[in-house]
Structure formats: C-alpha cells, structure tokens
Short mmCIF file of C-alpha atoms in Angstrom, two decimals:
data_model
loop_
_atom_site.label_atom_id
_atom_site.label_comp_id
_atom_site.label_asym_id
_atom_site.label_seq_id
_atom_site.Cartn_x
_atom_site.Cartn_y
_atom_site.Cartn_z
CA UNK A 1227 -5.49 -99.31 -222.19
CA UNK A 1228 -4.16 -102.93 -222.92
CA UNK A 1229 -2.98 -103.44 -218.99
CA UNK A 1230 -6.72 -102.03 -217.79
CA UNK A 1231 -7.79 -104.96 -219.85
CA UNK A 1232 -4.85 -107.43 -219.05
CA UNK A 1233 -2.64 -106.19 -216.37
CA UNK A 1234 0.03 -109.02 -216.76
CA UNK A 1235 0.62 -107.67 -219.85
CA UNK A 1236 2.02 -104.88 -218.48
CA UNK A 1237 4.82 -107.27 -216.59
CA UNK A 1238 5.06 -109.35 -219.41
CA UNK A 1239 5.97 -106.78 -222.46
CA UNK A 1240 7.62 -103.47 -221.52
CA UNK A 1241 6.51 -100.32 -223.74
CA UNK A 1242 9.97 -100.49 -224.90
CA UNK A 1243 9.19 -103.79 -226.91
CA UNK A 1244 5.34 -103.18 -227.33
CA UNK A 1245 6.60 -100.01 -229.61
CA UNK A 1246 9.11 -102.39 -231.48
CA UNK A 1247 6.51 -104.69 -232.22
CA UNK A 1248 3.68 -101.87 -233.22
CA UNK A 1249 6.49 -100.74 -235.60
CA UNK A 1250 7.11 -104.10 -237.23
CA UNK A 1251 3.50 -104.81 -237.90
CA UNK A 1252 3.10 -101.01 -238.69
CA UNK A 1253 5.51 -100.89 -241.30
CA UNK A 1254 5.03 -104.47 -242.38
CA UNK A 1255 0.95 -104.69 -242.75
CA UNK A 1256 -0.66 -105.46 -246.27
CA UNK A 1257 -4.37 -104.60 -246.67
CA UNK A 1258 -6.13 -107.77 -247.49
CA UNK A 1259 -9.18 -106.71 -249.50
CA UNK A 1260 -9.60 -107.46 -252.95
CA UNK A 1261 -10.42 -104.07 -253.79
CA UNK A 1262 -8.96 -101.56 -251.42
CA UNK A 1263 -10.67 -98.51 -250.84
CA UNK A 1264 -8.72 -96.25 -248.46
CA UNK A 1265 -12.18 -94.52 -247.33
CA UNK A 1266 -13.93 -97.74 -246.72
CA UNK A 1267 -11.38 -99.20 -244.82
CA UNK A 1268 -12.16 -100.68 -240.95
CA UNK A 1269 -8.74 -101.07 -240.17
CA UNK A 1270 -10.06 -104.83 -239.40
CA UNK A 1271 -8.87 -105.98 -242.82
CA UNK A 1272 -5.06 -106.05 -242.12
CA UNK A 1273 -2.45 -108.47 -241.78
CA UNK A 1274 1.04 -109.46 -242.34
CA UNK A 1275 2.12 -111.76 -245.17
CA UNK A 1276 5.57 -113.66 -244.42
CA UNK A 1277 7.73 -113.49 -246.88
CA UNK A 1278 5.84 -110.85 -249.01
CA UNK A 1279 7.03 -108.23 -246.28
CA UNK A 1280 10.60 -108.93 -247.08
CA UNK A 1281 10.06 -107.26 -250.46
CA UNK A 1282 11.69 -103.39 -250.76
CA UNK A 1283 10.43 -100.44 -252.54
CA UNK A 1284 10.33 -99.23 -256.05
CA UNK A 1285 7.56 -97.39 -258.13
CA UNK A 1286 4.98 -99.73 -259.51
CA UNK A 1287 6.30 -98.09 -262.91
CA UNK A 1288 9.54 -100.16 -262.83
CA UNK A 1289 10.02 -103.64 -264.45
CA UNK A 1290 11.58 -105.27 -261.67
CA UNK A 1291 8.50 -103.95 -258.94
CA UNK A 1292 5.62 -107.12 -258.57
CA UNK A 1293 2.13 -106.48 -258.47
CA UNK A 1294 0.07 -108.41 -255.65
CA UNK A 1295 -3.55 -108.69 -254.73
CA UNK A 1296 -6.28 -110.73 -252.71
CA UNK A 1297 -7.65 -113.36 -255.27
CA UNK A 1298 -10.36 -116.05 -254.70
CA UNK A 1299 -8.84 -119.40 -255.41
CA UNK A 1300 -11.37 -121.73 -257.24
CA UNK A 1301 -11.29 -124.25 -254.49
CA UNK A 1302 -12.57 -121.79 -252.15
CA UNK A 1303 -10.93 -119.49 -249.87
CA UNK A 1304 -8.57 -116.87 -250.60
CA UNK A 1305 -5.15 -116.60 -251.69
CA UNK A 1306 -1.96 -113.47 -251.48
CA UNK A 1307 -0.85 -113.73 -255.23
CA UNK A 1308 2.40 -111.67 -256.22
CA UNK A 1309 2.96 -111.48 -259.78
CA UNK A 1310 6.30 -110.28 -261.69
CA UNK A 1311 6.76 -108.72 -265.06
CA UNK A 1312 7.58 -110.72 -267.80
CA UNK A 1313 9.95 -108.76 -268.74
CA UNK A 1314 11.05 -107.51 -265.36
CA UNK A 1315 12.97 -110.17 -264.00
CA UNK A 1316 16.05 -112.45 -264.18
CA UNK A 1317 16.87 -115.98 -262.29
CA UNK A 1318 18.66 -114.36 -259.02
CA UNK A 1319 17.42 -110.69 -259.32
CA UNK A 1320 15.78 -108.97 -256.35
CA UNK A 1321 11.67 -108.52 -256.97
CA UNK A 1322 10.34 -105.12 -255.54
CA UNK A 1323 6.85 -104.08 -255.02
CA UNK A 1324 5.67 -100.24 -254.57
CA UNK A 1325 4.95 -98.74 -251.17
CA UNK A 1326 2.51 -96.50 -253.05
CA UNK A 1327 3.37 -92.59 -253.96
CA UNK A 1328 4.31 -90.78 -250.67
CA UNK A 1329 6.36 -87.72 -249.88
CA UNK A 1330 9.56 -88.96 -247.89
CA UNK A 1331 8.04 -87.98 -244.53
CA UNK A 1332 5.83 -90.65 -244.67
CA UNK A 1333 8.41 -92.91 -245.87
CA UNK A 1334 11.04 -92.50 -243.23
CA UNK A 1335 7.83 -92.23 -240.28
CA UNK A 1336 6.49 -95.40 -241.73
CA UNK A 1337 9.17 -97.54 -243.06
CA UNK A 1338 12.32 -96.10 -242.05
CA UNK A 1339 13.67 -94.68 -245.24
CA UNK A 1340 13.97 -91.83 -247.50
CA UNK A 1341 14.33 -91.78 -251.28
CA UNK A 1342 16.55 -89.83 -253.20
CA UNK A 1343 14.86 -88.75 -256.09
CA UNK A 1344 11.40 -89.48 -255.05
CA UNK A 1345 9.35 -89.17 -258.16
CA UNK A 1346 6.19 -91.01 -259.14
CA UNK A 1347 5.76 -92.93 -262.44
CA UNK A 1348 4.39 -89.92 -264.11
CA UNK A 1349 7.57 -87.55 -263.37
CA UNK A 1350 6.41 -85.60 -260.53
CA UNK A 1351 7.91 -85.30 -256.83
CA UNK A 1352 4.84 -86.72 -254.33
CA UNK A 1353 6.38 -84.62 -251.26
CA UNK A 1354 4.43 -82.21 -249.36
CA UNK A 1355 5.21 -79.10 -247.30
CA UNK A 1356 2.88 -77.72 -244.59
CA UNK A 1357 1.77 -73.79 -244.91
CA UNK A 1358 -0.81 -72.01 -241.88
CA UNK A 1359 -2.88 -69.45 -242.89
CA UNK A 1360 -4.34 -67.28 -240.21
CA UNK A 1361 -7.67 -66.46 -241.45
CA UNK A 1362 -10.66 -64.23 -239.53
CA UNK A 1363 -13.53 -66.44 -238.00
CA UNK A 1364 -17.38 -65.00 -238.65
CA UNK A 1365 -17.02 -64.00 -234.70
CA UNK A 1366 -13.96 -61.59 -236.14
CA UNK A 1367 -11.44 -64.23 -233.96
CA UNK A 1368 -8.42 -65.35 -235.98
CA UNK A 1369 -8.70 -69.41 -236.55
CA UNK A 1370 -5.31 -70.90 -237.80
CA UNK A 1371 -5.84 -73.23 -240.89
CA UNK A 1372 -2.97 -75.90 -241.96
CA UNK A 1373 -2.89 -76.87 -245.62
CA UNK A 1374 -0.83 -79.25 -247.19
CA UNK A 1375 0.86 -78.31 -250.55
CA UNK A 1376 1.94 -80.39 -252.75
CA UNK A 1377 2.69 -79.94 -256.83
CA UNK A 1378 0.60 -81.38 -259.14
CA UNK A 1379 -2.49 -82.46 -257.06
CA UNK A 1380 -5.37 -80.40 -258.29
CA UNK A 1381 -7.71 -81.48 -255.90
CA UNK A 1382 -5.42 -80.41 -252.83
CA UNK A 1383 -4.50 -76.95 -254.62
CA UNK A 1384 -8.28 -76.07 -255.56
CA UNK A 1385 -9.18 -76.73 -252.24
CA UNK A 1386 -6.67 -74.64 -250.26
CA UNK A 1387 -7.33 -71.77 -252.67
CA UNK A 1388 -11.17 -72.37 -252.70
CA UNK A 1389 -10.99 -71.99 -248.72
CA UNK A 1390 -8.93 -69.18 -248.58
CA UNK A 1391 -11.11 -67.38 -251.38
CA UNK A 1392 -14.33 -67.90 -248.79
CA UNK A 1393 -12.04 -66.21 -245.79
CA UNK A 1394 -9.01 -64.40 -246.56
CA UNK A 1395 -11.36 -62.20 -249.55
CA UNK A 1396 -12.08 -59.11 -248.88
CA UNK A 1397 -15.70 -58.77 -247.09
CA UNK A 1398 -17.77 -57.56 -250.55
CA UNK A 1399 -16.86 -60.91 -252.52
CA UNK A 1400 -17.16 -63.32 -249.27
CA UNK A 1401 -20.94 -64.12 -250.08
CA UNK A 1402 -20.09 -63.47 -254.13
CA UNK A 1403 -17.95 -66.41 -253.47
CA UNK A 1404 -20.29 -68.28 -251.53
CA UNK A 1405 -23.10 -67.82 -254.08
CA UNK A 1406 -21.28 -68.17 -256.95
CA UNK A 1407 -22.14 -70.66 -259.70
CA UNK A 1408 -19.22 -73.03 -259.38
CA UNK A 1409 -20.40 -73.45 -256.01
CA UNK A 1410 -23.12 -75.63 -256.96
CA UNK A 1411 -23.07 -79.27 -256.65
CA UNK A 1412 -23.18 -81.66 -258.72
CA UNK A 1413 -25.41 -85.02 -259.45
CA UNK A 1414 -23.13 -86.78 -256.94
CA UNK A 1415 -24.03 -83.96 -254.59
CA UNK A 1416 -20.75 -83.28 -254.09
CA UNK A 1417 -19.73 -79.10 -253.98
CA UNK A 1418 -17.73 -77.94 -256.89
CA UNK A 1419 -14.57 -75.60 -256.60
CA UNK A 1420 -15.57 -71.97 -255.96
CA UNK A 1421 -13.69 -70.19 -258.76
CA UNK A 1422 -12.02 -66.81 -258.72
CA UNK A 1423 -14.14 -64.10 -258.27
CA UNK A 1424 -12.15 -61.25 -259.40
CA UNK A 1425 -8.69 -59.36 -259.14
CA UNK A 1426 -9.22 -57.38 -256.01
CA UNK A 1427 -10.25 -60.53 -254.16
CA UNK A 1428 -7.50 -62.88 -255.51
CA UNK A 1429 -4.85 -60.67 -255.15
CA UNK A 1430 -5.76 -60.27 -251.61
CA UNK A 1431 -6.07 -64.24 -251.12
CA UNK A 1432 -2.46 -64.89 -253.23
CA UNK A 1433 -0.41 -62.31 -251.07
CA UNK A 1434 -1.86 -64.06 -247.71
CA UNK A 1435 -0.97 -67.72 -249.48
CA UNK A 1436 2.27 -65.95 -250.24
CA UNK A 1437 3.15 -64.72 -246.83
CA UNK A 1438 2.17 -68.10 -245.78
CA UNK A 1439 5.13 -69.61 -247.71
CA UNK A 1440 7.50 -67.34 -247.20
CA UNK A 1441 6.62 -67.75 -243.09
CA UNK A 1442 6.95 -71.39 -243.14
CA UNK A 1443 10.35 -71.30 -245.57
CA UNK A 1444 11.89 -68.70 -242.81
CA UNK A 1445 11.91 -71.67 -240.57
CA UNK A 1446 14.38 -73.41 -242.35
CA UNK A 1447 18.08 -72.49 -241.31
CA UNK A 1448 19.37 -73.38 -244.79
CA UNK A 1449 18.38 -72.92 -248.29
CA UNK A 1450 17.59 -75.38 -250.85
CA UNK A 1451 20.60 -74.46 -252.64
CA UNK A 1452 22.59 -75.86 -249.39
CA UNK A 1453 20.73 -78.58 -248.65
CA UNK A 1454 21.52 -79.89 -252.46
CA UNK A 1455 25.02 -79.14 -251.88
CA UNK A 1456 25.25 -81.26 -248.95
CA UNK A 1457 23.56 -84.35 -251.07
CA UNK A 1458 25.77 -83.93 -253.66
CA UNK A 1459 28.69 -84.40 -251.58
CA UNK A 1460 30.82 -87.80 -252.57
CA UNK A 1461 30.25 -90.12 -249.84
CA UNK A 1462 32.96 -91.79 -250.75
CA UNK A 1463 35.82 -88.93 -250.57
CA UNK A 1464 38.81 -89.21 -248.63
CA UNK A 1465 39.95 -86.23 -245.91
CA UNK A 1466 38.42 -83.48 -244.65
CA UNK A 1467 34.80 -84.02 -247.20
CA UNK A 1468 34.55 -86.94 -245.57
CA UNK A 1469 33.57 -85.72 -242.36
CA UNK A 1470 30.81 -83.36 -244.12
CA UNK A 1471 29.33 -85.77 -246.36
CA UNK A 1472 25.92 -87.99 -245.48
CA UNK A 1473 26.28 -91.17 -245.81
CA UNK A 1474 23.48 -92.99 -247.56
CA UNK A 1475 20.52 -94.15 -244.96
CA UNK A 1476 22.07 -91.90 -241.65
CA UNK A 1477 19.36 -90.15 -240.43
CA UNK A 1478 21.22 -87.17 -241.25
CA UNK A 1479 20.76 -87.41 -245.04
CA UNK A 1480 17.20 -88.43 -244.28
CA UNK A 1481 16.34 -84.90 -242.99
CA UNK A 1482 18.09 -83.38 -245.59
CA UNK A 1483 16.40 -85.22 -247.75
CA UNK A 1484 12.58 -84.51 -246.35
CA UNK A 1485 13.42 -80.53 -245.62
CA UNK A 1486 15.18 -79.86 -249.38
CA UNK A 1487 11.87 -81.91 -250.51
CA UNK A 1488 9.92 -79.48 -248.09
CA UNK A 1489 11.57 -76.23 -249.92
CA UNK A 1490 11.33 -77.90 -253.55
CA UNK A 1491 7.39 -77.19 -253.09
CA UNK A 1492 7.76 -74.33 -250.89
CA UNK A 1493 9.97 -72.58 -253.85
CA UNK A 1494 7.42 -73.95 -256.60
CA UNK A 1495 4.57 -72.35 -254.45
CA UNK A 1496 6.37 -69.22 -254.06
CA UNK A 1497 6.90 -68.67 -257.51
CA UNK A 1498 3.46 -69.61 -258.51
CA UNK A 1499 2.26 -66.72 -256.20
CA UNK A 1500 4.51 -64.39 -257.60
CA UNK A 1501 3.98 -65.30 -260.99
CA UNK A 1502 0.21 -65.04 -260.33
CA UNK A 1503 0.78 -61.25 -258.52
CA UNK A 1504 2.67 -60.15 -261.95
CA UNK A 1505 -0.45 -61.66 -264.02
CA UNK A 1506 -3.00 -60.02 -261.97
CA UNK A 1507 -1.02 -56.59 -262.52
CA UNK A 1508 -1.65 -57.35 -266.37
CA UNK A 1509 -4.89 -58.02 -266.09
CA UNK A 1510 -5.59 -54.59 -263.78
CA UNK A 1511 -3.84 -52.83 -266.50
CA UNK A 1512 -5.52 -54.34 -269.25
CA UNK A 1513 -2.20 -55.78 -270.57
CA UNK A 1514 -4.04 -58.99 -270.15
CA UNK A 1515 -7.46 -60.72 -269.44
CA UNK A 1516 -9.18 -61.80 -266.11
CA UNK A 1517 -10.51 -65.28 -268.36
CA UNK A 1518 -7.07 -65.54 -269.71
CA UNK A 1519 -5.59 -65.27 -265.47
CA UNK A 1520 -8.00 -67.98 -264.35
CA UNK A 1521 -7.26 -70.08 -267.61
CA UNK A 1522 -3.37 -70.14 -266.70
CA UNK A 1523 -3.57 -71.14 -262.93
CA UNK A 1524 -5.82 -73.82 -263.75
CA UNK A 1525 -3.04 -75.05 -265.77
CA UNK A 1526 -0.90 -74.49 -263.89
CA UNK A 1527 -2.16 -76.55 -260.75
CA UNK A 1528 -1.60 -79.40 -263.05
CA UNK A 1529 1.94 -78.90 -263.76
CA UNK A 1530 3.60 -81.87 -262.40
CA UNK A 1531 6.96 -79.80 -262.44
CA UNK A 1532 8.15 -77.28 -260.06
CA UNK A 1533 7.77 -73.65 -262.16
CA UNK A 1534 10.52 -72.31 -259.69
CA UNK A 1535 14.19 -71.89 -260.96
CA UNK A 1536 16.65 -73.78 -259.88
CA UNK A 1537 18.80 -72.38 -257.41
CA UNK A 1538 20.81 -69.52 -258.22
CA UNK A 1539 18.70 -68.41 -261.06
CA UNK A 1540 15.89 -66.19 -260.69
CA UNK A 1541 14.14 -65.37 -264.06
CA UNK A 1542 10.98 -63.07 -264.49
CA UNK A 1543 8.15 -64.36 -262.81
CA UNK A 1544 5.73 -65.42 -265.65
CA UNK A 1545 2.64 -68.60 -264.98
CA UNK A 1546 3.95 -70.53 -267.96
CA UNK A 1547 0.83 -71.69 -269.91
#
C-alpha cells in the first residue's frame, strides 16, 4: 500500500526494516489524550515520547511505578507530565510506569516480554485462554464461536454463558431465554445478562462449556503441573539441570510462561464446570435450591482466584460461596 503511494519507498526501506520500525513505534507509542477512552480512540492521537519510552513495567500498584498524563500547561499548549510517588523513590533508583493489566500474550506480542507472576494490583492473574464452542445456527448449520476466558472478569464470563444459554439450550428454553426478564434493557439501552433459566437448560450449556475446555486443554502436550516444574528449575545450577532449565527472558520460558498461564484458567474453568454439574445434581435432587445455584455462580464469576487445586490435588468439586 505505502509503495502504490510512494514507490521509492519501496527501494529505500526494505520490509525487513519497515517491520523493525512498526515494532519500535508499536511497542513504544503513548496515547496522548487527556482522558483516554479505548472506544473513542481514532488511532490519530498517538505518539512517541523520548525518554518516557525508556521507562519498564510494573503494576501501577507499586511505589516505585510513575503515573503520567496529557496536562494543559497554563501558558498554553500541552505538556507529557510523569509524576513519582513520594514515597516511591530514592536518588539513583529506576522509575517504572504500568503497561496496563494484560495476560502475557499480549505482553510478549507487544513488548517483547513475559512476566512471571503476572498479577494485577487487586491479586488476580489478567491472562486469558481461548475456548470454541460449536453451537447450531437457526438454519440447523454448526457456526464455531471463540470466547475468551479469563478469571475474575464478570462481564466476559456473563457474556460467554449468556450466549451459549441463547444456543447451546435445549430448543424449549431458547425463546424462554430470549424473552426472559433479565433480557430487558436498561435506561442506557443497553441489554442486560440473560440469566439461567433452569437446570435442564444449564446443565446442557455447562457440559458443552465443559467439553469446550477440556478440547482446548488436550492441545497442550504438557500439564500445568510440568510446565511449573520447568519454571521452578534453578537457572543458576551447575551440570546436567543446567541444560533443562529456562533462562530468564529466552523465548523458551516465555512460552512456558503464556501456556502454564493458558492452563491456570483452563483448570479454574474446568473446575468451575464441574463444581457447577455437582450443584445442579443437588438442586435436581432437592438436596439444594435452583436460587441458591444461580446465587453461587454469580459469586463465583467474581472470584479473582482460581477455585481449581493446585496440581496434584484434586478435592471434591464444590462452587465455594
């Protein structure tokens, strides 16, 4: 596209060097609003900020991470500010600022790294694993739907289970759901959460979610379990464990690092659905109630802590409330 428009450009930079540049401004770009709003965004309100850039990552919850934002200067114009803590900071310490709260896919695609206990300020583990659900069309075709899990984000986990409550339910509660109350919208006329319905149509929609994970963790040629044991290797041992460990930034550990993030929600979604299959049972036998079901997977959603065991312990499945 750029050498239809300027076709020494195409003798001047080979693609080579235009991808090395894309990737420094890519990784290296602040957005210069005042107040950033992702959705609002024109992509025309970029730019790179020299010696701001140079700054690594920490969570915007530690002392030594800056704050920085577009301010109008009272002389006119405006101005990149960066602003330590107080309390933060020594003469000849390194300032940080945060990257924001991403799972370490996006951190290793976008700046080249991967953390190794990513967790956001609020204890919880921002990485994301990728399930497809193969759901029936209203023309009776299967359509393939991708849904990013996550744990703790309630809006992401309402919405997977909201969609496949509409078409993985059995064909009696499809228009139940579609009519039900909690389907209504609200004053900013944006639709509400369909809600469970009732046993016979969740169960059917958690066993599909649960194949789902259990498809997309069969893809994986090791367990969690190993992939921990290869982290926990000492990088620093002599011999023969030398040669196995993963030394710190190879993009070795970095894979290891994304997929054992990938299974730590995989395993926390698995357990949820089996947990959820063991309450439903209750509930069909009376042991327990279908208000006291939907009451514990709400709060459950919220948990910002995987529910699963670690690995090598397997205790009953129960939704914790």
């Amino acid at each position: 596209t750029i050498i239809g428009a300027c076709a020494p450009f195409g003798l001047q930079v080979s693609l080579e060097t235009f991808f090395w540049a894309n990737a420094c401004v890519d990784s290296r770009m602040f957005h210069l609003r005042e107040e950033y709003n992702e959705t609002q965004s024109t992509g025309q309100d970029i730019g790179l900020v020299p010696m701001a850039d140079m700054l690594n990552h920490r969570s915007r919850s530690d002392p030594a991470s800056c704050d920085w934002k577009v301010e109008k200067q009272p002389g006119g114009g405006k101005a990149f500010v960066t602003r330590t803590s107080p309390t933060g900071l020594c003469g000849g310490d390194e300032a940080w600022c945060s990257y924001g709260l991403h799972p370490n896919g996006h951190y290793l695609g976008q700046y080249g790294f991967s953390l190794e206990d990513n967790r956001r300020h609020d204890g919880a583990c921002p990485d994301e694993a990728h399930v497809t659900a193969i759901v029936t069309g209203s023309d009776g075709q299967p359509i393939y739907k991708m849904f990013d899990l996550s744990i703790g984000n309630v809006d992401d986990a309402k919405g997977m289970l909201s969609a496949l409550r509409v078409h993985v339910g059995i064909d009696e509660e499809k228009q139940k759901n579609l009519n039900c109350s909690s389907n209504t919208t609200d004053a900013t006329r944006q639709p509400k959460f369909p809600l469970p319905i009732c046993s016979t149509n969740e169960r059917a929609v958690i066993s599909h979610l649960k194949q789902s994970v259990e498809t997309a963790l069969g893809r994986y040629k090791t367990s969690l379990g190993q992939d921990l044991a290869l982290l926990a290797l000492d990088k620093d041992s002599g011999g023969a464990e030398a040669t196995k460990s993963l030394a710190l930034g190879s993009i070795r550990r970095n894979s290891v690092l994304i997929r054992s993030g990938e299974k730590h929600v995989l395993g926390h979604w698995l357990f949820v659905c089996n947990a959820a299959m063991s309450l439903l049972n209750d509930v069909e036998k009376g042991i327990a109630t279908w208000e006291c079901y939907c009451e514990v997977l709400a709060t459950t959603l919220t948990r910002k802590e995987s529910i699963a065991p670690p690995p090598g312990k397997a205790p009953a499945p129960t939704l914790p409330a």
